[in-house]
Tab-separated table of C-alpha atoms in Angstrom:
chain	number	residue	atom	x	y	z
A	8	UNK	CA	-221.065	-64.871	13.697
A	9	UNK	CA	-223.037	-66.476	16.523
A	10	UNK	CA	-221.262	-69.781	16.012
A	11	UNK	CA	-217.852	-68.156	16.029
A	12	UNK	CA	-218.730	-66.082	19.092
A	13	UNK	CA	-219.874	-69.196	20.939
A	14	UNK	CA	-216.600	-70.970	20.139
A	15	UNK	CA	-214.559	-68.008	21.353
A	16	UNK	CA	-216.653	-67.686	24.501
A	17	UNK	CA	-216.255	-71.375	25.277
A	18	UNK	CA	-212.505	-71.039	24.944
A	19	UNK	CA	-212.452	-68.321	27.616
A	20	UNK	CA	-215.069	-69.639	30.045
A	21	UNK	CA	-214.435	-73.364	29.860
A	22	UNK	CA	-211.378	-73.317	32.172
A	23	UNK	CA	-213.451	-71.389	34.742
A	24	UNK	CA	-216.216	-73.984	34.670
A	25	UNK	CA	-213.683	-76.804	35.010
A	26	UNK	CA	-212.141	-75.020	37.970
A	27	UNK	CA	-215.579	-74.643	39.551
A	28	UNK	CA	-216.251	-78.380	39.160
A	29	UNK	CA	-212.967	-79.191	40.888
A	30	UNK	CA	-213.681	-76.619	43.596
A	31	UNK	CA	-217.041	-78.198	44.433
A	32	UNK	CA	-215.516	-81.673	44.811
A	33	UNK	CA	-212.562	-80.483	46.877
A	34	UNK	CA	-214.695	-78.371	49.212
A	35	UNK	CA	-217.072	-81.312	49.664
A	36	UNK	CA	-214.141	-83.400	50.874
A	37	UNK	CA	-213.028	-80.518	53.101
A	38	UNK	CA	-216.486	-80.176	54.682
A	39	UNK	CA	-216.622	-83.947	55.291
A	40	UNK	CA	-213.202	-83.887	56.986
A	41	UNK	CA	-214.227	-80.973	59.215
A	42	UNK	CA	-217.340	-82.850	60.300
A	43	UNK	CA	-215.396	-86.072	60.850
A	44	UNK	CA	-212.743	-84.504	63.044
A	45	UNK	CA	-215.205	-82.266	64.912
A	46	UNK	CA	-218.136	-84.638	65.367
A	47	UNK	CA	-217.488	-84.846	69.133
A	48	UNK	CA	-218.720	-81.283	69.613
A	49	UNK	CA	-221.997	-81.971	67.777
A	50	UNK	CA	-225.017	-82.589	69.963
A	51	UNK	CA	-226.742	-84.117	66.953
A	52	UNK	CA	-224.009	-85.422	64.681
A	53	UNK	CA	-226.498	-87.397	62.616
A	54	UNK	CA	-227.934	-84.122	61.314
A	55	UNK	CA	-224.538	-83.055	59.989
A	56	UNK	CA	-223.708	-86.448	58.491
A	57	UNK	CA	-227.147	-86.816	56.908
A	58	UNK	CA	-226.811	-83.428	55.246
A	59	UNK	CA	-223.251	-84.162	54.086
A	60	UNK	CA	-224.455	-87.430	52.555
A	61	UNK	CA	-227.117	-85.542	50.611
A	62	UNK	CA	-224.544	-82.893	49.690
A	63	UNK	CA	-222.135	-85.549	48.382
A	64	UNK	CA	-224.822	-87.134	46.202
A	65	UNK	CA	-225.923	-83.709	44.949
A	66	UNK	CA	-222.370	-82.546	44.176
A	67	UNK	CA	-221.333	-85.649	42.263
A	68	UNK	CA	-224.641	-86.012	40.425
A	69	UNK	CA	-224.621	-82.399	39.259
A	70	UNK	CA	-221.027	-82.215	37.993
A	71	UNK	CA	-222.297	-82.229	34.368
A	72	UNK	CA	-224.457	-79.229	35.273
A	73	UNK	CA	-221.421	-77.113	36.042
A	74	UNK	CA	-219.545	-78.231	32.945
A	75	UNK	CA	-220.522	-75.126	30.934
A	76	UNK	CA	-222.893	-72.166	30.879
A	77	UNK	CA	-225.466	-73.917	28.693
A	78	UNK	CA	-226.063	-76.809	31.094
A	79	UNK	CA	-226.001	-74.596	34.187
A	80	UNK	CA	-229.638	-73.483	34.014
A	81	UNK	CA	-231.465	-71.010	36.244
A	82	UNK	CA	-233.473	-73.850	37.788
A	83	UNK	CA	-230.308	-75.711	38.722
A	84	UNK	CA	-228.735	-72.573	40.201
A	85	UNK	CA	-231.813	-72.020	42.340
A	86	UNK	CA	-231.777	-75.599	43.651
A	87	UNK	CA	-228.031	-75.497	44.239
A	88	UNK	CA	-228.278	-72.304	46.260
A	89	UNK	CA	-231.181	-73.783	48.210
A	90	UNK	CA	-228.990	-76.760	49.191
A	91	UNK	CA	-226.252	-74.381	50.366
A	92	UNK	CA	-228.662	-72.229	52.396
A	93	UNK	CA	-230.252	-75.327	53.930
A	94	UNK	CA	-226.856	-76.540	55.116
A	95	UNK	CA	-226.155	-73.183	56.744
A	96	UNK	CA	-229.509	-73.098	58.551
A	97	UNK	CA	-229.156	-76.728	59.752
A	98	UNK	CA	-225.851	-76.000	61.495
A	99	UNK	CA	-227.423	-74.857	64.840
A	100	UNK	CA	-229.512	-78.060	64.919
A	101	UNK	CA	-226.360	-80.189	64.799
A	102	UNK	CA	-224.234	-77.921	67.001
A	103	UNK	CA	-226.121	-76.032	69.707
A	104	UNK	CA	-223.099	-73.784	70.348
A	105	UNK	CA	-222.736	-72.741	66.709
A	106	UNK	CA	-224.538	-69.447	67.335
A	107	UNK	CA	-222.065	-68.473	70.031
A	108	UNK	CA	-218.869	-69.600	68.342
A	109	UNK	CA	-217.113	-68.783	65.096
A	110	UNK	CA	-216.824	-72.365	63.858
A	111	UNK	CA	-217.647	-73.341	60.297
A	112	UNK	CA	-221.128	-74.189	59.061
A	113	UNK	CA	-221.893	-77.737	57.932
A	114	UNK	CA	-221.253	-77.063	54.194
A	115	UNK	CA	-218.351	-74.759	55.105
A	116	UNK	CA	-216.725	-73.133	52.050
A	117	UNK	CA	-218.684	-75.379	49.642
A	118	UNK	CA	-221.307	-72.615	49.751
A	119	UNK	CA	-218.970	-70.270	47.881
A	120	UNK	CA	-219.048	-72.639	44.891
A	121	UNK	CA	-222.787	-72.117	44.542
A	122	UNK	CA	-222.268	-68.361	44.542
A	123	UNK	CA	-219.454	-68.620	41.988
A	124	UNK	CA	-221.760	-70.588	39.674
A	125	UNK	CA	-224.118	-67.590	39.713
A	126	UNK	CA	-221.184	-65.300	38.892
A	127	UNK	CA	-220.024	-67.393	35.913
A	128	UNK	CA	-223.529	-67.787	34.560
A	129	UNK	CA	-224.970	-64.312	34.934
A	130	UNK	CA	-222.204	-61.886	35.830
A	131	UNK	CA	-221.817	-59.606	38.805
A	132	UNK	CA	-225.553	-58.883	39.320
A	133	UNK	CA	-226.354	-62.573	39.720
A	134	UNK	CA	-223.324	-62.937	41.985
A	135	UNK	CA	-224.518	-60.043	44.166
A	136	UNK	CA	-227.962	-61.640	44.484
A	137	UNK	CA	-226.622	-65.067	45.507
A	138	UNK	CA	-223.936	-63.771	47.864
A	139	UNK	CA	-226.475	-61.499	49.586
A	140	UNK	CA	-228.747	-64.478	50.323
A	141	UNK	CA	-225.768	-66.429	51.676
A	142	UNK	CA	-224.775	-63.439	53.827
A	143	UNK	CA	-228.290	-63.148	55.302
A	144	UNK	CA	-228.364	-66.896	56.022
A	145	UNK	CA	-225.003	-66.740	57.806
A	146	UNK	CA	-226.063	-63.765	59.920
A	147	UNK	CA	-229.359	-65.430	60.870
A	148	UNK	CA	-227.586	-68.703	61.657
A	149	UNK	CA	-225.126	-66.993	63.985
A	150	UNK	CA	-227.828	-65.085	65.836
A	151	UNK	CA	-225.207	-62.751	67.266
A	152	UNK	CA	-222.714	-62.378	64.395
A	153	UNK	CA	-219.146	-61.608	65.309
A	154	UNK	CA	-216.542	-59.570	63.521
A	155	UNK	CA	-215.191	-62.724	61.861
A	156	UNK	CA	-218.667	-63.542	60.548
A	157	UNK	CA	-219.011	-60.125	58.941
A	158	UNK	CA	-215.484	-60.441	57.572
A	159	UNK	CA	-216.280	-63.771	55.877
A	160	UNK	CA	-219.588	-62.483	54.540
A	161	UNK	CA	-218.029	-59.368	52.996
A	162	UNK	CA	-215.167	-61.425	51.547
A	163	UNK	CA	-217.534	-63.789	49.727
A	164	UNK	CA	-219.707	-60.896	48.571
A	165	UNK	CA	-216.818	-58.836	47.144
A	166	UNK	CA	-214.992	-61.810	45.598
A	167	UNK	CA	-218.070	-63.175	43.837
A	168	UNK	CA	-219.055	-59.780	42.441
A	169	UNK	CA	-215.492	-59.178	41.219
A	170	UNK	CA	-215.409	-62.551	39.459
A	171	UNK	CA	-218.812	-61.896	37.908
A	172	UNK	CA	-217.629	-58.523	36.630
A	173	UNK	CA	-214.463	-60.051	35.128
A	174	UNK	CA	-216.579	-62.663	33.341
A	175	UNK	CA	-218.797	-59.945	31.852
A	176	UNK	CA	-215.767	-57.970	30.657
A	177	UNK	CA	-214.285	-61.124	29.095
A	178	UNK	CA	-217.524	-61.865	27.272
A	179	UNK	CA	-217.752	-58.305	25.941
A	180	UNK	CA	-214.133	-58.461	24.761
A	181	UNK	CA	-214.708	-61.750	22.980
A	182	UNK	CA	-217.813	-60.399	21.245
A	183	UNK	CA	-215.783	-57.429	20.063
A	184	UNK	CA	-213.006	-59.719	18.841
A	185	UNK	CA	-215.477	-61.961	17.015
A	186	UNK	CA	-217.011	-58.927	15.308
A	187	UNK	CA	-213.563	-57.619	14.320
A	188	UNK	CA	-212.634	-61.006	12.837
A	189	UNK	CA	-215.858	-61.067	10.839
A	190	UNK	CA	-215.269	-57.556	9.524
A	191	UNK	CA	-211.711	-58.490	8.557
A	192	UNK	CA	-212.917	-61.587	6.709
A	193	UNK	CA	-215.614	-59.601	4.917
A	194	UNK	CA	-213.081	-56.928	3.962
A	195	UNK	CA	-210.696	-59.509	2.532
A	196	UNK	CA	-213.515	-61.077	0.549
A	197	UNK	CA	-214.531	-57.680	-0.876
A	198	UNK	CA	-210.927	-56.990	-1.845
A	199	UNK	CA	-210.698	-60.386	-3.527
A	200	UNK	CA	-213.857	-59.726	-5.522
A	201	UNK	CA	-212.648	-56.241	-6.408
A	202	UNK	CA	-209.402	-57.739	-7.719
A	203	UNK	CA	-211.320	-60.227	-9.824
A	204	UNK	CA	-213.452	-57.460	-11.319
A	205	UNK	CA	-210.401	-55.318	-11.978
A	206	UNK	CA	-208.637	-58.205	-13.719
A	207	UNK	CA	-211.590	-58.950	-15.974
A	208	UNK	CA	-214.439	-56.506	-16.570
A	209	UNK	CA	-212.554	-53.239	-16.019
A	210	UNK	CA	-209.718	-54.288	-18.308
A	211	UNK	CA	-212.158	-55.270	-21.063
A	212	UNK	CA	-214.074	-51.993	-20.777
A	213	UNK	CA	-210.829	-50.014	-20.924
A	214	UNK	CA	-209.738	-51.954	-24.016
A	215	UNK	CA	-213.103	-51.388	-25.749
A	216	UNK	CA	-212.897	-47.679	-25.015
A	217	UNK	CA	-209.376	-47.380	-26.487
A	218	UNK	CA	-210.130	-49.474	-29.556
A	219	UNK	CA	-213.455	-47.729	-30.180
A	220	UNK	CA	-211.838	-44.300	-29.985
A	221	UNK	CA	-209.110	-45.403	-32.399
A	222	UNK	CA	-211.581	-46.858	-34.949
A	223	UNK	CA	-213.992	-43.906	-34.875
A	224	UNK	CA	-217.563	-43.874	-36.188
A	225	UNK	CA	-220.054	-46.108	-34.433
A	226	UNK	CA	-217.183	-47.843	-32.656
A	227	UNK	CA	-216.288	-44.516	-31.029
A	228	UNK	CA	-219.795	-44.307	-29.535
A	229	UNK	CA	-219.441	-47.841	-28.192
A	230	UNK	CA	-216.070	-46.862	-26.762
A	231	UNK	CA	-217.605	-43.830	-25.058
A	232	UNK	CA	-220.327	-45.975	-23.477
A	233	UNK	CA	-217.740	-48.526	-22.350
A	234	UNK	CA	-215.747	-45.702	-20.760
A	235	UNK	CA	-218.798	-44.492	-18.813
A	236	UNK	CA	-219.449	-48.007	-17.559
A	237	UNK	CA	-215.814	-48.360	-16.560
A	238	UNK	CA	-215.987	-45.194	-14.450
A	239	UNK	CA	-219.223	-46.337	-12.797
A	240	UNK	CA	-217.827	-49.792	-12.024
A	241	UNK	CA	-214.576	-48.384	-10.658
A	242	UNK	CA	-216.616	-46.205	-8.306
A	243	UNK	CA	-218.541	-49.265	-7.165
A	244	UNK	CA	-215.338	-51.225	-6.576
A	245	UNK	CA	-213.745	-48.340	-4.669
A	246	UNK	CA	-216.770	-48.069	-2.368
A	247	UNK	CA	-216.551	-51.770	-1.480
A	248	UNK	CA	-220.098	-52.500	-2.720
A	249	UNK	CA	-219.135	-55.499	-4.835
A	250	UNK	CA	-221.672	-58.245	-5.574
A	251	UNK	CA	-220.801	-61.820	-4.619
A	252	UNK	CA	-219.188	-63.988	-7.287
A	253	UNK	CA	-216.933	-67.001	-7.480
A	254	UNK	CA	-215.250	-66.296	-10.794
A	255	UNK	CA	-211.796	-64.861	-11.307
A	256	UNK	CA	-210.309	-63.936	-14.686
A	257	UNK	CA	-206.795	-62.948	-15.763
A	258	UNK	CA	-207.280	-60.450	-18.568
A	259	UNK	CA	-205.198	-59.675	-21.619
A	260	UNK	CA	-205.921	-57.648	-24.706
A	261	UNK	CA	-205.423	-57.926	-28.451
A	262	UNK	CA	-204.281	-61.329	-29.678
A	263	UNK	CA	-203.253	-62.521	-26.198
A	264	UNK	CA	-205.417	-65.459	-25.166
A	265	UNK	CA	-207.600	-64.824	-22.127
A	266	UNK	CA	-207.282	-67.478	-19.444
A	267	UNK	CA	-210.434	-67.960	-17.437
A	268	UNK	CA	-210.082	-69.624	-14.051
A	269	UNK	CA	-213.186	-70.514	-12.101
A	270	UNK	CA	-212.418	-70.648	-8.389
A	271	UNK	CA	-214.391	-73.155	-6.353
A	272	UNK	CA	-213.924	-74.834	-3.047
A	273	UNK	CA	-212.985	-78.071	-4.844
A	274	UNK	CA	-210.278	-76.608	-7.070
A	275	UNK	CA	-207.529	-78.371	-5.152
A	276	UNK	CA	-207.335	-80.704	-2.246
A	277	UNK	CA	-205.730	-79.593	0.990
A	278	UNK	CA	-201.969	-79.694	0.631
A	279	UNK	CA	-202.019	-79.768	-3.200
A	280	UNK	CA	-199.152	-77.956	-4.904
A	281	UNK	CA	-198.752	-76.387	-8.324
A	282	UNK	CA	-195.690	-75.656	-10.419
A	283	UNK	CA	-195.581	-71.881	-10.745
A	284	UNK	CA	-193.667	-72.170	-14.013
A	285	UNK	CA	-196.627	-73.729	-15.818
A	286	UNK	CA	-198.859	-70.823	-14.769
A	287	UNK	CA	-196.403	-68.136	-15.883
A	288	UNK	CA	-195.088	-69.736	-19.073
A	289	UNK	CA	-198.093	-68.663	-21.258
A	290	UNK	CA	-197.081	-65.014	-20.727
A	291	UNK	CA	-193.854	-65.510	-22.686
A	292	UNK	CA	-193.908	-63.960	-26.146
A	293	UNK	CA	-192.197	-61.535	-28.484
A	294	UNK	CA	-192.376	-58.730	-25.920
A	295	UNK	CA	-192.195	-60.786	-22.710
A	296	UNK	CA	-189.084	-62.790	-21.769
A	297	UNK	CA	-189.589	-65.528	-19.216
A	298	UNK	CA	-186.625	-66.797	-17.150
A	299	UNK	CA	-187.255	-69.777	-14.888
A	300	UNK	CA	-185.275	-72.251	-12.783
A	301	UNK	CA	-184.574	-75.675	-14.223
A	302	UNK	CA	-186.577	-77.427	-11.497
A	303	UNK	CA	-190.272	-77.140	-10.630
A	304	UNK	CA	-191.218	-74.171	-8.455
A	305	UNK	CA	-193.826	-75.659	-6.137
A	306	UNK	CA	-196.305	-73.604	-4.139
A	307	UNK	CA	-199.668	-74.333	-2.578
A	308	UNK	CA	-202.232	-74.381	-5.394
A	309	UNK	CA	-204.121	-71.276	-4.247
A	310	UNK	CA	-200.890	-69.378	-3.541
A	311	UNK	CA	-199.488	-70.229	-6.974
A	312	UNK	CA	-202.737	-69.168	-8.632
A	313	UNK	CA	-202.828	-65.849	-6.802
A	314	UNK	CA	-199.161	-65.128	-7.469
A	315	UNK	CA	-199.707	-65.832	-11.175
A	316	UNK	CA	-202.696	-63.461	-11.173
A	317	UNK	CA	-200.547	-60.741	-9.584
A	318	UNK	CA	-197.921	-61.245	-12.306
A	319	UNK	CA	-200.673	-61.012	-14.936
A	320	UNK	CA	-201.870	-57.730	-13.391
A	321	UNK	CA	-198.319	-56.364	-13.500
A	322	UNK	CA	-198.028	-57.285	-17.197
A	323	UNK	CA	-201.409	-55.649	-17.856
A	324	UNK	CA	-199.959	-52.446	-16.431
A	325	UNK	CA	-196.952	-52.782	-18.737
A	326	UNK	CA	-199.186	-53.192	-21.807
A	327	UNK	CA	-201.424	-50.276	-20.835
A	328	UNK	CA	-198.916	-47.759	-19.453
A	329	UNK	CA	-195.465	-48.600	-20.863
A	330	UNK	CA	-196.387	-48.195	-24.508
A	331	UNK	CA	-196.911	-50.631	-27.410
A	332	UNK	CA	-193.193	-51.247	-27.957
A	333	UNK	CA	-192.269	-51.885	-24.319
A	334	UNK	CA	-190.408	-55.049	-23.436
A	335	UNK	CA	-191.017	-56.980	-20.228
A	336	UNK	CA	-189.044	-59.623	-18.365
A	337	UNK	CA	-190.290	-62.188	-15.834
A	338	UNK	CA	-187.682	-63.705	-13.528
A	339	UNK	CA	-188.604	-66.540	-11.142
A	340	UNK	CA	-186.292	-67.361	-8.223
A	341	UNK	CA	-186.916	-70.374	-6.004
A	342	UNK	CA	-185.382	-69.581	-2.612
A	343	UNK	CA	-185.341	-72.056	0.331
A	344	UNK	CA	-188.063	-70.216	2.263
A	345	UNK	CA	-189.801	-68.159	-0.389
A	346	UNK	CA	-190.492	-67.694	-4.068
A	347	UNK	CA	-189.504	-64.387	-5.664
A	348	UNK	CA	-190.979	-63.253	-8.989
A	349	UNK	CA	-189.693	-60.059	-10.569
A	350	UNK	CA	-191.544	-58.306	-13.412
A	351	UNK	CA	-189.492	-55.595	-15.103
A	352	UNK	CA	-190.134	-53.406	-18.126
A	353	UNK	CA	-188.214	-50.787	-20.125
A	354	UNK	CA	-191.066	-48.287	-20.280
A	355	UNK	CA	-191.023	-44.638	-19.222
A	356	UNK	CA	-191.531	-45.458	-15.549
A	357	UNK	CA	-194.160	-44.133	-13.156
A	358	UNK	CA	-194.119	-40.437	-12.249
A	359	UNK	CA	-193.859	-39.705	-8.534
A	360	UNK	CA	-197.274	-39.597	-6.861
A	361	UNK	CA	-199.042	-41.278	-9.789
A	362	UNK	CA	-199.955	-44.401	-7.839
A	363	UNK	CA	-201.585	-42.417	-5.041
A	364	UNK	CA	-203.479	-40.365	-7.602
A	365	UNK	CA	-204.672	-43.496	-9.422
A	366	UNK	CA	-205.874	-45.048	-6.182
A	367	UNK	CA	-207.770	-41.874	-5.387
A	368	UNK	CA	-209.451	-42.088	-8.797
A	369	UNK	CA	-210.536	-45.665	-8.137
A	370	UNK	CA	-207.884	-47.287	-10.329
A	371	UNK	CA	-206.849	-50.041	-7.939
A	372	UNK	CA	-204.711	-52.289	-10.126
A	373	UNK	CA	-201.562	-52.042	-8.006
A	374	UNK	CA	-203.364	-51.652	-4.677
A	375	UNK	CA	-205.707	-54.631	-5.086
A	376	UNK	CA	-204.577	-56.888	-7.921
A	377	UNK	CA	-200.929	-56.892	-6.841
A	378	UNK	CA	-200.343	-55.715	-3.279
A	379	UNK	CA	-203.678	-56.993	-1.993
A	380	UNK	CA	-203.047	-60.480	-3.348
A	381	UNK	CA	-199.544	-60.683	-1.909
A	382	UNK	CA	-200.703	-59.393	1.472
A	383	UNK	CA	-203.348	-62.116	1.659
A	384	UNK	CA	-200.660	-64.708	0.946
A	385	UNK	CA	-198.436	-63.403	3.714
A	386	UNK	CA	-195.980	-62.015	1.173
A	387	UNK	CA	-194.876	-58.588	-0.041
A	388	UNK	CA	-194.996	-56.589	-3.261
A	389	UNK	CA	-192.367	-53.925	-3.812
A	390	UNK	CA	-192.602	-51.540	-6.746
A	391	UNK	CA	-189.535	-49.616	-7.898
A	392	UNK	CA	-189.876	-47.104	-10.708
A	393	UNK	CA	-187.536	-44.407	-11.932
A	394	UNK	CA	-188.857	-42.016	-14.613
A	395	UNK	CA	-187.200	-42.868	-17.909
A	396	UNK	CA	-185.722	-46.155	-16.630
A	397	UNK	CA	-188.731	-48.472	-16.496
A	398	UNK	CA	-190.539	-50.167	-13.623
A	399	UNK	CA	-189.719	-53.219	-11.543
A	400	UNK	CA	-192.220	-55.150	-9.418
A	401	UNK	CA	-190.765	-57.670	-6.974
A	402	UNK	CA	-193.243	-60.221	-5.571
A	403	UNK	CA	-192.262	-62.424	-2.641
A	404	UNK	CA	-194.369	-65.305	-1.314
A	405	UNK	CA	-193.311	-67.561	1.587
A	406	UNK	CA	-193.275	-71.305	0.913
A	407	UNK	CA	-195.706	-71.800	3.822
A	408	UNK	CA	-198.389	-69.305	2.868
A	409	UNK	CA	-201.647	-68.459	4.561
A	410	UNK	CA	-203.401	-68.630	1.222
A	411	UNK	CA	-206.145	-66.307	0.149
A	412	UNK	CA	-208.849	-68.856	0.453
A	413	UNK	CA	-207.904	-69.689	3.980
A	414	UNK	CA	-207.778	-66.096	5.112
A	415	UNK	CA	-211.040	-65.161	3.486
A	416	UNK	CA	-212.870	-68.096	4.877
């Protein structure tokens, strides 16, 4: 998180530091022009020009120091403020009438840049400290400060504190944003792992429980134990306390072959595409009809894999809930901007409120394995079910998908 927070902070503060660098150079030129045009009123012009020469060398040599917060150290800030205060206090030595007139000091408004550096580095408290020292120096330099002097002092003081406060608020906001992004990424990763567990272990445990109960005897005891473990694991998945893993499985039961897909960071190169038809074709059988376009249906490899897993989860629901004789149909449509996969069955349908009840019991097949996957891909999953007329699941994925891997990482 620290690395991400630093990147975000740099993105907000960097323009301010660049602006400060430009401000220091421009105000140096301004101070030099003021001294050049007003040198006739100086009793000791060499004092002003000597200081401005030092100021020019200092400003140009320290531009890298005001490039970002890391390079702008406390030691540099102290030296920079000392240069500004020295210029203010040298003004009466160059211009004997400076204490009785409201003319500019030798560094002029360059001094404000030193104060602003404090504000960007440390916030409003540092800005208040630096601007107070500058205010005291200006009052001492004037001897008998006028209303304009007080006006300028208060203006610098208020402006620097306000900028420092804004910087602190921006930093706090960026820390909050970074934390929210990390929580979102962690949540997506937990949901992905929960889907993987649902598609593999939970389905196997449920199958063992059903088969054991049907066989009876010792198998019934094994089925009972598998059922207890299923309940415990569903509770763990629902709570979000899922251990880290990198394996994802698409489950099936009976004589259906189980396809095991190990997900790694090197599964596919960036930009690789997969033909969705080849991932869905193995589902075709005596009870599943597969209708596909005549041309390849290309999607990003991770998007195609996740969409195929969502289809597999929908078929699992058909096998478990629609009855042993239920028929299912898979229809793939390749639209210009998206891919639409429809999974339909002729089962009894889903009673109203059953999905909410199942989610409350920790049975997250539709919520995680289907809707969660499509949400991560930037797509949608719409489920339509009428009691007695079967169930239809329509899955839509945009051609340019965020991809689960990208969003999780």
